[in-house]
Short mmCIF file of C-alpha atoms in Angstrom, two decimals:
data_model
loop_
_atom_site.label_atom_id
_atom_site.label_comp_id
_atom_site.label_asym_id
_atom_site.label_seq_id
_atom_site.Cartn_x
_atom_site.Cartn_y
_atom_site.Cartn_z
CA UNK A 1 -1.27 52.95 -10.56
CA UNK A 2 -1.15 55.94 -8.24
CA UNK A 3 -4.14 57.35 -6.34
CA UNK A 4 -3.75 60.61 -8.31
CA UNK A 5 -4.20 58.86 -11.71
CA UNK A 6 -7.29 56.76 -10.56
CA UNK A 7 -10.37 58.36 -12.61
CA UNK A 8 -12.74 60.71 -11.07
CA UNK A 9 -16.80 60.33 -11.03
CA UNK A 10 -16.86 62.86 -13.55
CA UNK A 11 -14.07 61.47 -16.29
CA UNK A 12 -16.46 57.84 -16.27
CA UNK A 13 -18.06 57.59 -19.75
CA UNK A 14 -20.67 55.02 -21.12
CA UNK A 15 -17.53 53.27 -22.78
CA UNK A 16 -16.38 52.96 -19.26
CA UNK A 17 -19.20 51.51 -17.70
CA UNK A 18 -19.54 49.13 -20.35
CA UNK A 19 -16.14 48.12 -20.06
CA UNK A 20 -16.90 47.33 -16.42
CA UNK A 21 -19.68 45.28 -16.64
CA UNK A 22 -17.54 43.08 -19.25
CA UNK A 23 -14.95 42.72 -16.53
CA UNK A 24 -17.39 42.08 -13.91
CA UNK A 25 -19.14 39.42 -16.26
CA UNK A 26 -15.34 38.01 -17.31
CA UNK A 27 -14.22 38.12 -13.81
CA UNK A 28 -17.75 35.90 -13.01
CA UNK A 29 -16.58 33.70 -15.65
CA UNK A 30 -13.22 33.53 -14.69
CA UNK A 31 -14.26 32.52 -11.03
CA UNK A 32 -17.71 30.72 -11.78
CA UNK A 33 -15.97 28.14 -14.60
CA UNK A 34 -13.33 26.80 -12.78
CA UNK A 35 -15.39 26.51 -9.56
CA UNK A 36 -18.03 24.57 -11.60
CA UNK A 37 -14.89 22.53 -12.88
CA UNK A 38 -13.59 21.36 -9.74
CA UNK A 39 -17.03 20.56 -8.25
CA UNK A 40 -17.75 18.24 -11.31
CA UNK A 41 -14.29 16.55 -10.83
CA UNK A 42 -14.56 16.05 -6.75
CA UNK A 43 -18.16 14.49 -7.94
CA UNK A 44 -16.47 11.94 -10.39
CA UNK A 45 -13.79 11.11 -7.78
CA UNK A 46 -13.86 7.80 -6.69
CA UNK A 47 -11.47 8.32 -3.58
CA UNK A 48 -14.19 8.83 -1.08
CA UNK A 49 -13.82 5.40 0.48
CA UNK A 50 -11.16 7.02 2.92
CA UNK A 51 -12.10 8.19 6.50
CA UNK A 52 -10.20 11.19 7.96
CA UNK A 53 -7.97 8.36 9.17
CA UNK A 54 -7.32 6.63 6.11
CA UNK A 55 -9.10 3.73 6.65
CA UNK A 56 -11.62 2.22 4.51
CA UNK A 57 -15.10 2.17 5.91
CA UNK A 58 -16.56 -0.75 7.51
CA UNK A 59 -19.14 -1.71 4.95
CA UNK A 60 -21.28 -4.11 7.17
CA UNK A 61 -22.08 -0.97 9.75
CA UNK A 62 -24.25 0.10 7.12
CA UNK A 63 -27.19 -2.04 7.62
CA UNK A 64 -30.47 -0.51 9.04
CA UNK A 65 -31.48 -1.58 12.12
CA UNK A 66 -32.97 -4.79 12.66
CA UNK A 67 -37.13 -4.38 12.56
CA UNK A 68 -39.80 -6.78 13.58
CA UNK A 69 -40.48 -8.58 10.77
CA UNK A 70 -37.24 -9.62 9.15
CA UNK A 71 -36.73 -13.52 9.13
CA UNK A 72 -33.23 -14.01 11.08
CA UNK A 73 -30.73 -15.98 9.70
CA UNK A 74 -27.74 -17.90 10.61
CA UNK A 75 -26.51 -18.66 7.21
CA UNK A 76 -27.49 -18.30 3.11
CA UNK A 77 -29.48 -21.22 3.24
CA UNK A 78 -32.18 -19.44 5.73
CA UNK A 79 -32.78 -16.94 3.21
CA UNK A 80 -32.57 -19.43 0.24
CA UNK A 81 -36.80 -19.55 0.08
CA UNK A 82 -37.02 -16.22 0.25
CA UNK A 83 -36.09 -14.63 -3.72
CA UNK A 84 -33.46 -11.84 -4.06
CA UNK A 85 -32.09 -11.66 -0.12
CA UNK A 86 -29.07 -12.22 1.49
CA UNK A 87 -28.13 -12.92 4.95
CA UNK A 88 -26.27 -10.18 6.35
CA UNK A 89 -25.85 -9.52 10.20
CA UNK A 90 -28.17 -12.08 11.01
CA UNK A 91 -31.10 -11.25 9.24
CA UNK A 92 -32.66 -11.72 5.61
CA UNK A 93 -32.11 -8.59 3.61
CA UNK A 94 -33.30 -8.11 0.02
CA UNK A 95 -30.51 -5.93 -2.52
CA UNK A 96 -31.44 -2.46 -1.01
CA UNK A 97 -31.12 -3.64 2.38
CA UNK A 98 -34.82 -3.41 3.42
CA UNK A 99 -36.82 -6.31 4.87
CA UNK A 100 -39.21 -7.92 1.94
CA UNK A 101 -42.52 -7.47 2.40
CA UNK A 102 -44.82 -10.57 2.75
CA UNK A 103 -42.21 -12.70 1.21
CA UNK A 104 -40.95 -10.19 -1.89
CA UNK A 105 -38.40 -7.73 -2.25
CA UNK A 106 -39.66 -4.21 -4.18
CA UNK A 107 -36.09 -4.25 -5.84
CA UNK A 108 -34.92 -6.56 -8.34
CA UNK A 109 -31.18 -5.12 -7.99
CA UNK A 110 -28.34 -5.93 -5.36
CA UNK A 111 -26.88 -3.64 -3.44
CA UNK A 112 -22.88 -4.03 -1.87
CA UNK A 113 -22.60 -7.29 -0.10
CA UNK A 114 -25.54 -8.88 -1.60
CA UNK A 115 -25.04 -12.34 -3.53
CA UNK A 116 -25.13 -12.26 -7.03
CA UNK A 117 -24.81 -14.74 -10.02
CA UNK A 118 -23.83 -12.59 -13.14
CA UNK A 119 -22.97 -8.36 -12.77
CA UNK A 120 -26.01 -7.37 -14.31
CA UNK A 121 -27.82 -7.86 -10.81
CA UNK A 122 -25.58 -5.57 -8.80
CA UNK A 123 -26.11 -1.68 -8.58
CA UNK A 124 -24.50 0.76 -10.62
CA UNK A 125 -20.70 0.83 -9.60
CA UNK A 126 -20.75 -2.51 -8.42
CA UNK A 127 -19.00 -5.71 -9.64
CA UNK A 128 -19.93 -9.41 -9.07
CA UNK A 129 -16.81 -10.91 -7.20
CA UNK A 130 -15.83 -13.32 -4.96
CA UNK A 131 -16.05 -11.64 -1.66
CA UNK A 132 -12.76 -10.02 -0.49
CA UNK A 133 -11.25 -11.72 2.65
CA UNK A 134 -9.86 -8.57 4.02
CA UNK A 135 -13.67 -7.62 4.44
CA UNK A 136 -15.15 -10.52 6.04
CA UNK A 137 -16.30 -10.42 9.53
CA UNK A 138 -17.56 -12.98 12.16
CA UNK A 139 -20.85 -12.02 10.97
CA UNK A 140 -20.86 -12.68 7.34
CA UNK A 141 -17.37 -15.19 7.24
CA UNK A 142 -19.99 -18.02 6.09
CA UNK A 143 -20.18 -15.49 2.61
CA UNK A 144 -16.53 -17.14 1.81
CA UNK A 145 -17.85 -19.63 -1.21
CA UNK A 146 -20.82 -17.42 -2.27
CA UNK A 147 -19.94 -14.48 -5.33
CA UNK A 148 -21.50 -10.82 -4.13
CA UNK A 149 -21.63 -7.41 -5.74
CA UNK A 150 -19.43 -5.40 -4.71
CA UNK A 151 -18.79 -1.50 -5.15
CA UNK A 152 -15.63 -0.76 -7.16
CA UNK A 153 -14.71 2.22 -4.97
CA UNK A 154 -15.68 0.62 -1.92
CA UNK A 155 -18.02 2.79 -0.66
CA UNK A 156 -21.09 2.00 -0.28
CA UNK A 157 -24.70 3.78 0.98
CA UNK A 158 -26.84 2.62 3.60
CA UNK A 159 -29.70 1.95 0.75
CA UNK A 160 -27.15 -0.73 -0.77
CA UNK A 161 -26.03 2.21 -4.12
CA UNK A 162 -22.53 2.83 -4.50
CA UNK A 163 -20.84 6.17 -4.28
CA UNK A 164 -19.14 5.84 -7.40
CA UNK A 165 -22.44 5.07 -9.62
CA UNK A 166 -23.80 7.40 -12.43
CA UNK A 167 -26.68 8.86 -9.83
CA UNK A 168 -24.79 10.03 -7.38
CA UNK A 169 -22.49 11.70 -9.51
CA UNK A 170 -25.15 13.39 -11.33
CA UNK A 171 -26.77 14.34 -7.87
CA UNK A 172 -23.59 16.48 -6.90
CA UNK A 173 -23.42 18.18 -10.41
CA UNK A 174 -27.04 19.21 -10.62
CA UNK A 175 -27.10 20.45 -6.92
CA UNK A 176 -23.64 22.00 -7.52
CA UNK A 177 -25.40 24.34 -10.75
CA UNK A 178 -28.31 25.05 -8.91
CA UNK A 179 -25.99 26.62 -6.13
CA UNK A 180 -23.93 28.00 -8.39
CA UNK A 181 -26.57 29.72 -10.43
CA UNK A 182 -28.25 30.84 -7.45
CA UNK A 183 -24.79 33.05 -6.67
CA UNK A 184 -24.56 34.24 -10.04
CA UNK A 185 -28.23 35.73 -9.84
CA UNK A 186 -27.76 37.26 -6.85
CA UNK A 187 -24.72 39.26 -7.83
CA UNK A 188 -26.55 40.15 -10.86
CA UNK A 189 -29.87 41.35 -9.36
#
């Protein structure tokens, strides 16, 4: 279209506007939908257990710190008397991997790395399995006989939750809409 054909301020009619503001609202569309689309998929995506060098995470570096209370451990059998807790890097940790408090855990469900019996204890997005050699370290190589829940995707939080579980994944979707609504009003204000 050349410059000398391009409508004037004066040749605009109402039809025209209005046929503006349904490309503006088809172009939002067109742009918004797709956008929306890809965030949802990159939250379902299961991949993230990759560094930017391609290796998987370290699981066990996600402990917290040890803190003054927590009974150390050499072994399972030091945290045997102790319900739901598992030794991991020394120390008795219950499922989320916080310290229980006088004796009890606040959470009845086992987070990655935790010893389990049956699935239903582990997290969302976690399996009961024999431990995966490939994993073990120095530190928990005495976890060899014992069964622990493990996250499918392999990634797993500091708080124990898996990346790949139903919350999380929710999480990015809602916080995704909110952003994306946010733009929408602002270009329509």
């Amino acid at each position: 279209m050349s410059r000398a054909s391009w409508p004037t301020a004066e040749g605009i009619t109402a039809t025209t506007m209005a046929n503006g503001a349904s490309f503006g609202l088809r172009l939002c569309l067109t742009v918004s939908v797709p956008l929306l689309l890809l965030i949802f998929a990159v939250g379902l995506n299961h991949a993230h257990g990759l560094t930017t060098f391609g290796k998987t995470q370290n699981q066990d570096q996600n402990l917290p710190r040890h803190q003054g209370n927590t009974k150390p451990c050499t072994d399972q059998s030091n945290c045997t008397y102790i319900k739901d807790t598992t030794c991991l890097k020394g120390f008795c940790y219950c499922g989320d991997n916080t310290h229980p408090v006088n004796g009890r855990c606040k959470v009845a469900e086992k987070g990655h790395s935790h010893i389990c019996q049956k699935e239903e204890e582990c997290v969302e997005g976690a399996t009961c399995i024999v431990r995966p050699k490939e994993f073990q370290t120095s530190s928990t190589s005495y976890l060899n006989n014992y069964t622990v829940c493990w996250c499918e995707d392999g990634v797993a939080f500091p708080n124990g939750r898996c990346a790949g579980d139903r919350f999380f994944s929710s999480s990015i979707f809602v916080a995704s809409m909110l952003l994306i609504s946010t733009f929408v009003k602002t270009i329509y204000s």
